[in-house]
Amino acid sequence: MTEAFVQVNQVRHALTETTRRTNLLQLLRNDLQLNGPKYGCGLGECGSCTVWVDGVAARACVIPAHGVAGRSITTLEGLPALHAQAGQLHPVQQAFVDAQAAQCGYCLNGMVMMAAALLARNPNPSEADVRRELSGNLCRCGTHLEIIQAVLLAAERMGQPT
């Protein structure tokens, strides 16, 4: 049997027999000690576990770990490496800080990952585009307005020449 691998935040990891029986979220949090993706509902409905699989936002709690063999996973911890300015937060992360768009922070992983995915596809979204993109992510603290402002701020900053 050929050994399976997954690339997480640009680092290659072997999928062992143990990890082949778990979901991607368990692999990331328990085996790789990455705490960006959160366990929320376990059903793929709340968005707190959102990661990118080959650049596409996906819910890690419902993806079998063996289902991502040979694929590239990006977590919240890996976003800064995708930005041109090494050592800095990704512009979406920085905009969330600047706009004070977090209260409890539990939804933050999903909101940031979905927002960054949106801006990768659509660098100049409208407020309606942002609302639509984030509509599947649950936030119980009521920071929706700040979150939307943060995404629009990130879009503005990312559109400016550096």
Coordinates of C-alpha atoms in Angstrom, one line a residue:
M1 CA 0.0 0.0 0.0
T2 CA 1.3 3.4 -1.0
E3 CA 1.7 6.0 1.8
A4 CA -0.7 8.9 1.5
F5 CA 0.3 12.5 2.2
V6 CA -1.4 15.9 2.6
Q7 CA 0.2 19.3 2.3
V8 CA -0.9 21.6 5.2
N9 CA 0.2 25.2 5.1
Q10 CA 3.0 24.3 2.7
V11 CA 4.3 21.4 4.8
R12 CA 3.9 17.8 3.7
H13 CA 2.4 15.4 6.3
A14 CA 1.9 11.6 6.1
L15 CA -1.6 10.3 6.6
T16 CA -1.3 7.4 9.0
E17 CA -3.8 4.6 9.5
T18 CA -5.0 6.5 12.6
T19 CA -5.6 9.8 10.7
R20 CA -7.2 7.9 7.8
R21 CA -10.1 7.1 10.2
T22 CA -10.6 10.7 11.3
N23 CA -12.0 13.9 9.7
L24 CA -9.8 16.7 8.5
L25 CA -10.6 18.9 11.5
Q26 CA -9.4 16.2 13.9
L27 CA -6.3 15.8 11.9
L28 CA -5.6 19.5 11.9
R29 CA -6.4 20.2 15.6
N30 CA -5.3 17.0 17.3
D31 CA -2.5 15.7 15.2
L32 CA -1.0 18.9 13.7
Q33 CA -1.9 21.1 16.7
L34 CA -3.4 23.8 14.5
N35 CA -6.0 25.7 16.5
G36 CA -7.3 28.1 13.9
P37 CA -10.1 25.9 12.6
K38 CA -12.6 25.4 15.4
Y39 CA -15.1 22.6 16.3
G40 CA -18.5 24.2 16.2
C41 CA -21.4 22.1 15.1
G42 CA -19.7 19.0 13.6
L43 CA -22.2 19.1 10.7
G44 CA -20.5 21.6 8.3
E45 CA -23.2 24.2 9.0
C46 CA -21.6 26.8 11.3
G47 CA -18.4 27.6 9.4
S48 CA -16.0 27.7 12.4
C49 CA -13.9 24.9 10.9
T50 CA -13.5 26.4 7.5
V51 CA -10.1 25.8 5.7
W52 CA -9.1 26.0 2.1
V53 CA -8.7 22.7 0.1
D54 CA -6.8 23.5 -3.0
G55 CA -7.7 27.2 -2.6
V56 CA -11.5 26.6 -2.2
A57 CA -13.2 27.2 1.2
A58 CA -14.4 23.9 2.7
R59 CA -15.8 22.7 6.1
A60 CA -13.1 20.5 7.7
C61 CA -15.4 18.8 10.1
V62 CA -17.2 16.9 7.4
I63 CA -14.3 16.0 5.2
P64 CA -12.6 12.6 5.8
A65 CA -8.8 13.1 6.4
H66 CA -8.1 10.5 3.8
G67 CA -10.2 12.4 1.3
V68 CA -7.6 15.2 1.1
A69 CA -4.7 12.9 0.3
G70 CA -2.5 14.6 -2.3
R71 CA -4.2 18.0 -1.8
S72 CA -3.2 21.3 -0.4
I73 CA -4.8 22.5 2.8
T74 CA -4.5 26.1 4.1
T75 CA -5.6 27.0 7.6
L76 CA -5.9 30.3 9.3
E77 CA -2.3 29.9 10.5
G78 CA -1.2 29.5 6.8
L79 CA -2.8 32.6 5.4
P80 CA 0.1 35.0 6.2
A81 CA 2.4 32.9 4.1
L82 CA 0.1 33.5 1.0
H83 CA 0.7 37.3 1.4
A84 CA 3.5 38.9 -0.4
Q85 CA 4.9 40.6 2.7
A86 CA 6.4 37.9 4.8
G87 CA 6.1 38.1 8.5
Q88 CA 2.9 40.1 8.4
L89 CA -0.7 39.1 8.8
H90 CA -2.7 38.4 5.7
P91 CA -4.6 41.7 4.8
V92 CA -7.9 40.1 5.8
Q93 CA -6.6 39.2 9.2
Q94 CA -5.1 42.7 9.7
A95 CA -8.4 44.3 8.6
F96 CA -10.3 42.2 11.2
V97 CA -7.9 43.4 13.8
D98 CA -8.2 47.0 12.7
A99 CA -12.0 47.0 12.4
Q100 CA -12.3 45.2 15.8
A101 CA -14.4 42.6 14.1
A102 CA -14.2 40.0 16.8
Q103 CA -15.9 39.6 20.1
C104 CA -15.7 36.0 21.4
G105 CA -13.6 35.0 18.3
Y106 CA -15.2 31.6 17.8
C107 CA -16.5 32.3 14.4
L108 CA -13.5 34.3 13.4
N109 CA -11.6 31.5 11.7
G110 CA -14.5 30.8 9.3
M111 CA -15.2 34.5 8.7
V112 CA -11.6 35.2 7.8
M113 CA -11.2 32.1 5.7
M114 CA -14.4 32.8 3.7
A115 CA -13.6 36.5 3.4
A116 CA -10.1 35.7 2.0
A117 CA -11.6 33.2 -0.4
L118 CA -14.1 35.8 -1.6
L119 CA -11.4 38.4 -2.1
A120 CA -9.2 35.9 -4.0
R121 CA -12.1 35.4 -6.5
N122 CA -13.6 38.9 -6.4
P123 CA -11.1 41.6 -5.3
N124 CA -13.8 44.3 -5.4
P125 CA -16.9 42.9 -3.7
S126 CA -20.0 44.9 -2.9
E127 CA -21.5 44.8 0.6
A128 CA -24.1 42.5 -0.8
D129 CA -21.4 40.1 -2.1
V130 CA -19.8 40.1 1.4
R131 CA -23.1 39.4 3.1
R132 CA -23.9 36.6 0.7
E133 CA -20.5 35.0 1.1
L134 CA -20.5 35.1 4.8
S135 CA -24.2 34.1 5.2
G136 CA -23.3 30.5 6.0
N137 CA -21.1 31.4 8.9
L138 CA -22.7 31.7 12.2
C139 CA -21.8 34.5 14.7
R140 CA -23.5 34.6 18.0
C141 CA -21.9 37.7 19.4
G142 CA -23.4 40.2 17.0
T143 CA -20.3 41.6 15.4
H144 CA -21.7 41.3 11.9
L145 CA -21.4 44.9 11.0
E146 CA -17.7 45.1 12.0
I147 CA -17.0 41.9 10.1
I148 CA -18.5 43.3 6.9
Q149 CA -16.6 46.5 7.4
A150 CA -13.4 44.5 7.9
V151 CA -13.9 42.6 4.6
L152 CA -14.5 45.8 2.7
L153 CA -11.5 47.4 4.3
A154 CA -9.3 44.4 3.3
A155 CA -10.6 44.6 -0.2
E156 CA -9.8 48.3 -0.3
R157 CA -6.3 47.7 1.0
M158 CA -5.6 44.8 -1.2
G159 CA -6.6 46.8 -4.3
Q160 CA -4.1 49.5 -3.5
P161 CA -0.5 49.2 -4.9
T162 CA 2.1 48.4 -2.3

